[in-house]
Coordinates of C-alpha atoms in Angstrom, one line a residue:
M2 CA -23.5 -13.5 33.7
I3 CA -24.6 -11.5 30.3
S4 CA -22.4 -10.5 27.9
V5 CA -21.8 -7.4 25.8
D6 CA -23.0 -9.6 22.7
D7 CA -26.1 -10.6 24.7
Y8 CA -26.8 -7.4 25.5
V9 CA -26.2 -5.3 22.3
L10 CA -28.1 -7.7 20.2
Q11 CA -31.6 -8.0 22.6
I12 CA -31.3 -4.0 22.3
A13 CA -31.0 -4.7 18.1
L14 CA -34.1 -7.7 18.4
W15 CA -36.4 -5.2 20.8
R16 CA -36.1 -2.4 18.8
G17 CA -36.5 -3.6 15.9
L18 CA -33.2 -3.2 13.9
L19 CA -32.4 -7.1 13.5
R20 CA -34.9 -9.7 12.8
R21 CA -34.6 -12.9 14.2
E22 CA -34.0 -15.0 11.7
Q23 CA -31.0 -12.7 10.4
L24 CA -29.7 -13.3 13.7
E25 CA -30.2 -17.6 13.2
S26 CA -28.5 -16.9 9.8
A27 CA -25.5 -15.4 11.0
L28 CA -24.9 -17.6 13.7
G29 CA -26.7 -20.9 12.2
S30 CA -29.8 -22.7 12.1
G31 CA -30.9 -23.4 15.9
A32 CA -27.8 -21.2 17.4
G33 CA -28.8 -19.4 20.4
L34 CA -27.3 -16.3 21.7
P35 CA -23.2 -15.5 21.5
S36 CA -22.9 -16.6 25.3
D37 CA -24.1 -20.0 24.6
E38 CA -21.5 -22.9 24.3
G39 CA -19.7 -22.9 20.7
A40 CA -21.4 -19.8 19.2
P41 CA -19.2 -17.3 18.4
S42 CA -18.3 -14.2 20.2
D43 CA -17.5 -11.6 16.8
V44 CA -21.2 -11.9 15.4
V45 CA -22.5 -8.4 16.0
A46 CA -19.2 -7.6 13.8
R47 CA -20.1 -10.2 11.3
L48 CA -24.0 -9.2 11.1
V49 CA -22.6 -5.4 11.1
S50 CA -20.2 -6.7 8.1
A51 CA -23.3 -8.3 6.2
G52 CA -25.2 -5.4 6.4
A53 CA -27.9 -6.8 8.6
L54 CA -27.0 -4.5 10.9
D55 CA -26.4 -0.4 11.2
P56 CA -23.9 0.2 13.3
D57 CA -25.5 3.8 13.6
A58 CA -28.9 3.2 14.7
L59 CA -27.5 0.1 16.6
A60 CA -25.5 3.1 18.4
R61 CA -28.2 5.3 18.9
A62 CA -30.5 1.8 20.5
V63 CA -27.6 1.6 23.3
A64 CA -27.4 5.1 23.9
G65 CA -31.0 5.4 24.4
E66 CA -31.0 1.9 26.6
F67 CA -28.4 3.4 29.0
G68 CA -30.1 6.5 29.0
L69 CA -26.7 8.4 27.5
P70 CA -26.6 10.9 24.1
F71 CA -25.6 9.3 21.1
I72 CA -22.6 11.9 19.3
E73 CA -21.7 11.7 15.6
L74 CA -17.9 12.4 15.1
S75 CA -16.9 12.8 11.7
D76 CA -17.8 16.3 11.4
K77 CA -17.0 17.1 15.3
R78 CA -13.5 19.6 15.8
I79 CA -12.3 18.9 18.7
S80 CA -9.7 21.3 21.0
G81 CA -6.2 20.9 21.6
E82 CA -7.7 21.2 25.6
A83 CA -9.8 18.8 25.6
L84 CA -7.5 16.2 23.1
G85 CA -4.7 17.2 26.2
A86 CA -7.0 16.3 28.8
L87 CA -6.5 12.3 29.0
P88 CA -3.2 10.9 28.6
R89 CA -2.6 9.5 24.6
A90 CA -1.6 5.7 26.1
F91 CA -4.8 5.3 28.1
V92 CA -6.9 6.6 24.4
L93 CA -5.6 4.1 22.1
R94 CA -5.8 0.9 25.2
N95 CA -9.3 2.0 26.0
R96 CA -10.5 3.1 23.0
V97 CA -12.2 6.1 24.1
C98 CA -12.0 10.0 22.8
P99 CA -12.3 13.0 24.9
V100 CA -15.1 15.3 23.0
E101 CA -15.0 18.5 24.6
L102 CA -13.9 20.2 28.1
R103 CA -16.9 22.9 29.6
D104 CA -16.9 24.4 32.8
D105 CA -14.6 21.6 34.3
V106 CA -16.4 18.9 32.7
L107 CA -15.0 16.7 30.1
V108 CA -17.2 14.9 27.6
V109 CA -16.0 11.4 26.6
A110 CA -17.4 9.6 23.8
V111 CA -17.2 6.1 24.3
A112 CA -18.4 2.9 22.5
D113 CA -19.6 0.5 24.9
P114 CA -21.3 1.8 27.9
L115 CA -20.5 -1.7 29.7
A116 CA -17.3 -1.1 30.0
V117 CA -18.0 -0.2 33.5
D118 CA -14.1 -0.4 34.9
V119 CA -12.9 2.1 32.1
I120 CA -15.7 4.7 32.7
D121 CA -15.0 4.0 36.4
E122 CA -11.1 5.1 35.2
L123 CA -11.7 8.2 33.4
G124 CA -12.6 10.9 36.0
H125 CA -9.6 9.4 38.1
T126 CA -7.5 9.6 35.2
A127 CA -8.5 13.3 34.1
G128 CA -8.8 14.7 37.2
R129 CA -11.6 16.5 36.5
N130 CA -16.0 15.4 36.3
V131 CA -16.8 13.4 33.4
R132 CA -19.8 12.7 31.2
V133 CA -20.0 10.1 29.3
V134 CA -21.4 9.9 25.8
V135 CA -21.9 7.1 23.1
A136 CA -20.4 6.9 19.3
A137 CA -20.4 4.4 16.7
G138 CA -17.6 1.7 17.2
H139 CA -16.3 2.4 13.5
D140 CA -17.4 6.5 14.1
L141 CA -15.2 6.4 17.4
Q142 CA -11.9 4.4 15.8
Q143 CA -11.6 6.9 13.2
A144 CA -11.7 10.1 15.7
I145 CA -8.9 8.1 17.6
E146 CA -7.1 7.7 14.4
R147 CA -7.5 11.1 13.4
H148 CA -6.8 13.2 16.8
Y149 CA -4.2 10.5 18.4
E150 CA -2.5 8.8 15.6
T151 CA -1.0 11.3 12.9
D152 CA 2.1 11.5 12.5
E153 CA 2.3 15.0 14.0
V154 CA 0.6 14.2 17.0
V155 CA 3.0 10.4 17.5
M156 CA 6.2 12.8 16.4
A157 CA 5.0 15.4 18.8
H158 CA 4.8 13.5 21.5
F159 CA 8.2 11.3 21.0
L160 CA 9.8 15.0 20.5
Q161 CA 8.8 16.4 23.9
E162 CA 9.9 13.2 25.7
L163 CA 13.3 13.4 23.8
E164 CA 13.8 17.3 25.0
A165 CA 13.5 15.9 28.4
P166 CA 16.9 15.6 30.3
E167 CA 16.1 12.0 31.5
A168 CA 15.6 11.3 27.8
V169 CA 19.0 12.4 27.4
S170 CA 21.2 9.9 30.1
T171 CA 20.3 7.4 33.0
G172 CA 22.5 7.9 35.7
D173 CA 25.9 6.8 34.0
A174 CA 24.6 5.8 30.8
P175 CA 24.7 8.1 28.1
L176 CA 22.7 8.1 24.7
A177 CA 24.4 5.6 22.5
E178 CA 25.4 6.1 18.5
D179 CA 23.0 2.6 18.6
G180 CA 20.3 4.0 20.8
G181 CA 20.4 1.2 23.1
A182 CA 21.9 2.4 26.3
L183 CA 18.8 3.0 28.0
G184 CA 17.0 -0.4 27.2
P185 CA 13.9 -1.0 25.1
D186 CA 12.0 1.7 26.1
A187 CA 14.7 4.5 25.4
P188 CA 13.3 7.1 23.2
V189 CA 15.4 6.7 20.2
I190 CA 14.3 3.0 20.0
R191 CA 11.2 3.6 20.4
L192 CA 11.0 6.6 18.5
A193 CA 12.3 4.3 15.2
Q194 CA 9.6 1.9 15.9
T195 CA 7.2 5.1 15.8
I196 CA 8.5 5.7 12.7
I197 CA 8.0 2.5 11.0
H198 CA 4.8 2.0 12.1
E199 CA 3.4 5.2 11.5
A200 CA 4.5 4.9 7.9
I201 CA 3.0 1.6 7.7
R202 CA -0.3 2.8 8.9
R203 CA -0.4 5.4 6.5
R204 CA 0.3 2.9 3.7
A205 CA 3.5 4.6 2.8
S206 CA 5.8 2.3 0.1
D207 CA 9.1 4.1 1.7
I208 CA 10.8 5.9 4.5
H209 CA 13.2 8.2 3.6
L210 CA 15.4 9.3 6.3
E211 CA 17.8 12.1 4.8
P212 CA 20.4 14.0 6.9
L213 CA 20.7 17.9 5.6
E214 CA 23.1 20.5 6.6
R215 CA 20.9 21.5 9.7
R216 CA 18.1 19.1 10.4
F217 CA 17.7 15.6 9.6
R218 CA 14.9 14.8 7.3
V219 CA 12.4 12.3 7.1
R220 CA 9.7 11.6 4.6
Y221 CA 7.0 8.9 3.7
R222 CA 6.1 7.9 0.3
I223 CA 2.6 7.9 -0.2
D224 CA 1.0 6.9 -3.3
G225 CA 4.1 7.7 -5.0
V226 CA 3.9 11.1 -3.2
L227 CA 6.8 12.1 -1.0
V228 CA 4.8 13.8 2.1
E229 CA 7.5 15.1 5.0
A230 CA 7.4 14.3 8.6
D231 CA 8.0 16.4 11.4
P232 CA 11.9 16.0 11.7
P233 CA 13.9 14.8 14.4
P234 CA 16.5 17.0 16.5
K235 CA 19.3 16.8 13.9
R236 CA 21.1 15.4 17.5
L237 CA 19.8 12.3 17.0
Q238 CA 20.7 11.7 13.7
L239 CA 23.5 9.7 14.7
P240 CA 21.5 7.2 17.7
L241 CA 18.9 7.1 15.1
I242 CA 20.5 5.7 11.7
S243 CA 22.5 3.4 13.7
R244 CA 19.1 1.9 15.4
L245 CA 17.9 1.3 12.2
K246 CA 21.2 0.0 11.4
I247 CA 21.6 -2.3 14.1
M248 CA 17.7 -3.6 13.2
A249 CA 18.4 -4.3 10.2
N250 CA 21.6 -6.4 10.6
I251 CA 24.0 -4.0 9.1
S252 CA 27.5 -2.9 10.3
I253 CA 27.4 0.4 12.5
A254 CA 31.2 1.1 11.8
E255 CA 31.1 1.0 8.1
K256 CA 30.1 4.7 7.2
R257 CA 31.7 5.0 4.0
V258 CA 30.1 2.7 1.5
P259 CA 26.4 1.7 0.7
Q260 CA 25.0 -1.0 2.4
D261 CA 21.7 -3.1 2.1
G262 CA 20.2 -4.7 4.7
R263 CA 16.4 -6.0 5.9
I264 CA 14.2 -5.6 8.7
Q265 CA 11.5 -8.0 9.7
I266 CA 8.8 -6.6 12.3
D267 CA 5.4 -7.8 13.4
L268 CA 2.9 -5.4 13.6
A269 CA -0.5 -6.2 15.5
G270 CA -0.1 -10.1 14.3
L271 CA 0.9 -9.3 10.6
P272 CA 5.1 -9.5 9.7
V273 CA 6.1 -6.9 7.6
D274 CA 9.2 -6.6 6.0
L275 CA 11.1 -4.1 4.6
R276 CA 14.4 -3.5 2.7
V277 CA 17.2 -1.2 3.8
S278 CA 19.3 0.9 1.9
T279 CA 21.9 3.3 3.1
L280 CA 23.9 5.5 1.0
P281 CA 26.7 7.7 2.4
T282 CA 26.2 11.7 1.9
V283 CA 28.2 15.0 2.8
H284 CA 25.8 15.1 5.6
G285 CA 25.8 11.7 7.0
E286 CA 24.0 8.8 5.8
S287 CA 20.8 8.6 4.2
I288 CA 18.7 5.5 4.2
V289 CA 15.8 4.6 2.6
M290 CA 13.9 1.6 3.5
R291 CA 11.0 -0.1 1.0
I292 CA 8.2 -1.7 2.9
L293 CA 7.1 -5.0 1.8
D294 CA 3.2 -5.4 1.3
Q295 CA 2.6 -9.3 1.2
R296 CA -1.0 -8.2 0.7
G297 CA -0.6 -6.4 -2.2
L298 CA 0.2 -9.6 -4.2
A299 CA -2.8 -11.6 -3.8
R300 CA -5.1 -8.4 -5.4
G301 CA -7.1 -9.6 -8.5
L302 CA -6.6 -8.5 -11.6
P303 CA -9.8 -5.8 -11.4
E304 CA -7.6 -4.4 -8.2
L305 CA -5.1 -3.8 -10.1
G306 CA -7.0 -1.7 -12.0
F307 CA -7.8 -3.7 -15.0
L308 CA -11.4 -2.9 -17.2
S309 CA -13.0 -6.2 -18.2
D310 CA -11.7 -6.2 -21.5
D311 CA -8.0 -5.6 -20.8
E312 CA -8.2 -8.5 -18.1
E313 CA -10.1 -10.6 -20.2
S314 CA -7.1 -10.2 -23.0
F315 CA -4.4 -10.6 -19.8
K316 CA -5.8 -13.7 -18.3
R317 CA -5.8 -15.3 -22.0
L318 CA -2.4 -14.1 -21.9
I319 CA -1.0 -15.4 -18.6
S320 CA -3.1 -18.8 -19.2
A321 CA -0.9 -19.8 -22.4
P322 CA 1.2 -23.2 -21.6
D323 CA 4.1 -21.3 -23.5
G324 CA 5.8 -18.0 -24.7
M325 CA 6.9 -14.9 -23.2
L326 CA 5.1 -11.8 -21.7
L327 CA 7.2 -8.8 -21.2
V328 CA 6.3 -5.7 -18.5
T329 CA 7.5 -2.5 -19.3
G330 CA 7.8 1.0 -17.4
P331 CA 9.8 3.1 -15.2
T332 CA 11.0 2.7 -11.7
G333 CA 7.9 2.2 -9.5
S334 CA 5.4 1.9 -12.1
G335 CA 4.1 -1.1 -10.3
K336 CA 6.0 -3.9 -12.9
T337 CA 6.6 -6.5 -10.0
T338 CA 3.3 -5.9 -8.1
T339 CA 1.7 -7.4 -11.7
L340 CA 4.2 -10.2 -11.9
Y341 CA 3.6 -11.1 -8.7
S342 CA -0.4 -11.1 -9.0
C343 CA 0.3 -13.1 -12.3
L344 CA 2.3 -16.0 -10.4
H345 CA -0.2 -15.6 -7.3
D346 CA -3.3 -16.2 -10.3
L347 CA -1.1 -19.2 -11.6
N348 CA 0.0 -21.2 -8.2
R349 CA -1.5 -24.1 -8.4
A350 CA -0.7 -28.3 -7.2
D351 CA 0.0 -28.9 -10.9
R352 CA 3.0 -26.3 -12.1
K353 CA 6.6 -26.0 -11.1
I354 CA 7.3 -22.0 -10.7
I355 CA 10.7 -21.0 -10.5
T356 CA 11.6 -17.1 -10.1
V357 CA 15.6 -15.3 -10.4
E358 CA 15.4 -11.8 -9.0
D359 CA 18.3 -9.2 -7.7
P360 CA 17.0 -9.2 -4.7
V361 CA 14.1 -11.7 -3.9
E362 CA 11.8 -8.8 -2.2
Y363 CA 9.1 -10.9 -1.3
R364 CA 8.6 -15.1 0.0
L365 CA 5.5 -16.5 -2.1
S366 CA 4.4 -19.9 -0.5
G367 CA 4.7 -22.7 -3.2
I368 CA 7.1 -21.0 -5.1
N369 CA 10.2 -21.6 -5.6
Q370 CA 13.1 -18.1 -5.6
V371 CA 16.4 -18.1 -6.8
S372 CA 18.2 -14.6 -5.5
V373 CA 21.0 -13.4 -7.7
Q374 CA 24.7 -13.3 -5.9
A375 CA 27.2 -11.5 -8.8
D376 CA 29.6 -11.8 -6.6
I377 CA 29.9 -15.6 -6.5
G378 CA 29.0 -16.1 -10.1
M379 CA 25.1 -16.4 -10.0
T380 CA 24.2 -13.6 -12.4
F381 CA 20.8 -13.7 -13.8
A382 CA 21.3 -15.8 -16.7
A383 CA 23.4 -18.4 -15.0
A384 CA 20.4 -18.8 -12.2
L385 CA 18.3 -18.7 -15.4
R386 CA 20.5 -21.8 -17.5
A387 CA 20.3 -23.9 -13.6
M388 CA 16.6 -22.7 -13.5
L389 CA 15.9 -24.6 -16.9
R390 CA 17.2 -28.0 -15.4
Q391 CA 14.9 -28.0 -12.9
A392 CA 12.3 -28.3 -15.4
P393 CA 9.6 -25.8 -14.3
N394 CA 6.7 -24.6 -16.2
V395 CA 6.8 -21.3 -15.4
V396 CA 9.6 -18.8 -15.5
M397 CA 9.7 -15.1 -14.3
V398 CA 12.8 -13.4 -14.4
G399 CA 13.0 -10.0 -12.6
E400 CA 14.7 -8.2 -15.3
I401 CA 16.6 -8.8 -18.5
R402 CA 19.8 -7.0 -18.5
D403 CA 21.7 -8.4 -21.1
R404 CA 22.1 -10.7 -24.4
E405 CA 22.7 -13.7 -21.8
T406 CA 19.8 -13.6 -20.4
A407 CA 17.8 -12.6 -23.3
D408 CA 18.7 -15.0 -25.4
I409 CA 17.9 -17.9 -22.5
S410 CA 14.4 -16.8 -21.6
I411 CA 13.7 -16.6 -25.2
N412 CA 15.4 -20.3 -25.7
A413 CA 12.9 -20.8 -22.7
A414 CA 10.1 -19.4 -24.0
L415 CA 10.5 -21.7 -27.3
T416 CA 11.3 -24.7 -25.3
G417 CA 7.8 -25.4 -23.8
H418 CA 8.3 -22.3 -20.6
L419 CA 6.1 -19.5 -20.0
V420 CA 8.4 -17.0 -19.2
F421 CA 7.5 -13.4 -17.4
S422 CA 10.0 -10.8 -17.2
T423 CA 10.0 -6.8 -17.1
L424 CA 12.2 -4.3 -19.4
H425 CA 12.7 -0.8 -18.8
T426 CA 11.5 0.8 -22.1
N427 CA 9.0 4.0 -22.3
D428 CA 6.2 1.7 -24.4
A429 CA 5.4 -1.1 -25.0
P430 CA 6.5 -1.6 -28.7
G431 CA 9.7 -0.5 -27.6
A432 CA 10.6 -3.1 -25.7
V433 CA 11.2 -5.4 -29.1
T434 CA 13.6 -2.6 -30.2
R435 CA 15.3 -2.7 -26.8
L436 CA 15.6 -6.9 -27.3
L437 CA 17.0 -6.5 -30.4
D438 CA 19.4 -4.1 -28.8
L439 CA 20.9 -6.3 -26.8
G440 CA 21.5 -8.5 -29.6
A441 CA 18.8 -10.9 -29.4
K442 CA 17.9 -12.6 -32.8
S443 CA 14.7 -10.9 -34.4
F444 CA 13.7 -14.3 -35.8
L445 CA 13.9 -15.7 -32.4
V446 CA 12.3 -13.0 -31.1
A447 CA 9.5 -13.3 -33.6
A448 CA 8.8 -16.8 -32.8
A449 CA 8.7 -16.4 -28.6
L450 CA 7.3 -13.2 -27.9
R451 CA 3.1 -13.4 -27.1
A452 CA 2.5 -9.9 -25.7
V453 CA 4.4 -6.7 -24.2
M454 CA 2.4 -4.3 -21.3
A455 CA 3.5 -1.0 -20.9
Q456 CA 2.1 0.1 -17.7
R457 CA 2.1 3.6 -15.3
L458 CA 0.2 4.0 -12.1
V459 CA -1.8 6.9 -11.2
R460 CA -3.5 7.8 -7.8
R461 CA -7.0 6.6 -7.0
I462 CA -9.8 8.8 -6.0
C463 CA -10.4 8.9 -2.5
P464 CA -14.0 7.0 -2.1
A465 CA -14.9 8.2 0.8
C466 CA -14.9 11.8 -0.1
R467 CA -14.8 11.2 -4.0
R468 CA -17.6 14.1 -5.6
A469 CA -18.8 14.2 -8.9
Y470 CA -17.7 17.8 -10.8
T471 CA -18.0 19.3 -14.4
P472 CA -14.1 19.9 -15.7
A473 CA -13.2 23.2 -16.9
V474 CA -12.3 23.5 -20.2
R475 CA -8.6 23.5 -20.8
E476 CA -8.7 20.4 -18.3
L477 CA -10.7 18.9 -21.3
H478 CA -8.7 20.3 -23.8
A479 CA -6.0 18.2 -22.2
L480 CA -7.1 14.9 -23.0
G481 CA -8.4 15.7 -26.4
L482 CA -12.1 14.1 -25.4
T483 CA -14.3 13.6 -28.2
P484 CA -18.2 14.7 -27.7
S485 CA -19.5 11.5 -27.2
Q486 CA -17.1 10.7 -24.7
L487 CA -18.4 13.8 -22.6
A488 CA -21.8 12.7 -22.9
E489 CA -21.1 9.4 -20.9
A490 CA -18.5 10.9 -18.6
K491 CA -18.7 10.4 -15.0
F492 CA -16.1 13.3 -14.1
A493 CA -15.0 13.4 -10.2
H494 CA -12.5 14.7 -8.0
G495 CA -11.5 14.0 -4.3
A496 CA -12.8 16.8 -1.8
G497 CA -10.0 16.3 1.2
C498 CA -11.0 13.9 4.0
P499 CA -9.3 12.6 7.0
A500 CA -9.3 9.1 5.4
C501 CA -7.0 10.2 2.9
Q502 CA -5.1 12.9 4.8
G503 CA -7.0 16.1 2.7
T504 CA -5.2 15.1 -1.0
G505 CA -8.3 13.9 -2.4
Y506 CA -6.7 10.3 -3.3
R507 CA -6.5 6.6 -1.4
G508 CA -4.5 4.2 -3.1
R509 CA -3.4 3.7 -6.8
L510 CA -4.2 2.1 -10.2
G511 CA -2.7 0.9 -13.3
I512 CA -2.7 2.2 -16.6
F513 CA -2.0 0.1 -19.4
E514 CA -0.6 -0.6 -22.8
I515 CA -1.2 -4.2 -24.1
F516 CA 1.2 -4.7 -27.4
L517 CA -0.3 -7.8 -28.9
I518 CA 1.9 -9.9 -31.1
S519 CA -0.1 -10.9 -34.3
D520 CA 1.3 -12.4 -37.0
E521 CA 2.0 -9.1 -38.6
V522 CA 3.3 -8.1 -36.2
R523 CA 5.5 -10.7 -36.1
G524 CA 6.5 -10.3 -39.2
M525 CA 7.8 -7.0 -38.8
V526 CA 10.0 -7.9 -35.6
Y527 CA 11.5 -10.1 -38.3
D528 CA 12.3 -7.7 -40.4
R529 CA 13.4 -5.9 -37.5
A530 CA 11.1 -2.4 -38.1
S531 CA 11.6 0.6 -35.9
A532 CA 9.5 0.9 -32.5
A533 CA 7.4 3.5 -34.7
R534 CA 6.7 1.5 -37.2
L535 CA 5.4 -1.3 -34.7
R536 CA 3.6 0.8 -32.9
A537 CA 1.6 2.4 -35.7
R538 CA 0.4 -1.2 -36.8
A539 CA -0.3 -1.8 -33.0
R540 CA -3.0 1.3 -32.9
Q541 CA -4.5 0.0 -36.6
D542 CA -4.8 -3.9 -34.6
G543 CA -6.7 -1.8 -31.7
M544 CA -4.3 -1.5 -29.3
R545 CA -5.0 1.4 -26.5
T546 CA -2.1 4.0 -25.6
L547 CA -1.2 4.6 -22.4
R548 CA -3.3 7.8 -22.8
D549 CA -6.2 6.0 -23.8
D550 CA -6.5 3.7 -20.9
G551 CA -5.9 6.9 -18.4
V552 CA -8.8 8.4 -20.1
R553 CA -11.4 6.3 -19.8
K554 CA -10.6 5.5 -16.4
V555 CA -11.0 9.5 -15.5
L556 CA -14.1 9.0 -17.5
A557 CA -15.2 6.0 -15.2
G558 CA -14.7 8.4 -12.2
L559 CA -11.5 5.8 -10.9
T560 CA -9.0 9.0 -11.1
T561 CA -8.3 12.4 -12.5
I562 CA -7.4 14.8 -15.4
E563 CA -4.3 15.4 -14.1
E564 CA -3.5 12.3 -13.3
V565 CA -3.7 10.8 -16.3
V566 CA -2.0 13.9 -18.0
S567 CA 1.6 14.1 -15.8
A568 CA 1.7 10.0 -16.0
T569 CA 1.6 10.0 -20.0
V570 CA 3.5 13.2 -21.0
G571 CA 5.4 11.5 -23.0
D572 CA 2.7 9.5 -24.4
I573 CA 2.6 10.9 -28.2
D574 CA -0.4 9.8 -30.1

């Protein structure tokens, strides 16, 4: 029996969309079609991914072979009546999408006309006549996500269930605080899962559940900005919070003190960790769940936002055999991601790497990670002192908070170890004075420190709706651009699209200030020079400020003027 891949590939060959040598190259020399023994079954996806097949042209060809209309869904507005004609679960399970309802005939888009069982079931499920049209697979998937998997649709679906009488009790089993009385399919349990899954799907970094006086607010932090979701009913506050506390393995009986926990779930085969923090407030317990995305730790330096010259400088720094490299910035500026990316780059069989963190957020294979436990005496300083007896090559200290930790870290850097750590300062030169304020000796800081890098995060322009534009005069004045810079500028902004949820931004990138410790600067550190003098000297040596690096990324069309001005408002240069 011929497979779907066989038939689609034959159509592509017949219609001249694919050459035989491209197919053989993808499958391997002398290989047959996917139905042949040993041939891969994902060859169509591989050919599309490699650019050998145009997915839109292929979908048009398949539609023509079956005598069905082809439809583009990217700009198609679908009425709520049409969307409601098929159950959401059926749409998600079978990857079909209703397009139009006219004269009691439902037009439904499919990507695979050979899915006869699904097509036969459409009419029975919809309870009316159905007309099938063909859409490209990627176009269809985006339409389904846009209309069926948005936060508003998912939340509304559950809120309807929760308002139903059977959602409150089943027989004599009332809705318990832990949401467990109704079993694993209880709406409260499913609602908790949906809130987490929706946050992950929308690339949120945090989930905030906040009890207010008259309502229970749910917000997601997406690309650094809090976005409010449709709130659950206030009456579900206790059951939902208790359910999340159970998932995080923390006490549901204790509501008077803050608690910390961790949730581990599996999403489509991908393990996801969430760090959970509870805080008692006057209207109930507030919960914040930090989503720990392991995929971000393997990013290369260009993905973090480094331009080529800064990337070369930073690679030289992290490849040094010893010394100290500090990363500074406020909470949420991406310091941990940067340091973990460094460790990922250095993680080889010939190096021993040990980290001490509070807490250990990400588990890294091949790296020894130690968690701070101050209540039993395992402080940063105590852990670091013990770590150095393990003969590591590379040491990462989550944060230098006191003199003892600073002194041990500096001594480690002076005795053949490469030390990474973070400090909370506004700019890179300020890290030197911060170490001196903690009590570190100036001659040791001067000898140990190799460089300090300050960083901030700005939102990246959405590639799907990126548009060139000419900024207003007041915007140009805000950055103080020169005529030569304007001549080569590629100003852009995001128009807003479903991929970025109308914001014009998708993802974030860093802007950096790299302060290299030259011989002249080392002498100034030894003499305990002020941060202002160190900054002035660094500028003379060619250091670009955060604002300067942000301007370069605006001119390259990576981010916008508003983002850079907002992130560098304290940059006085």
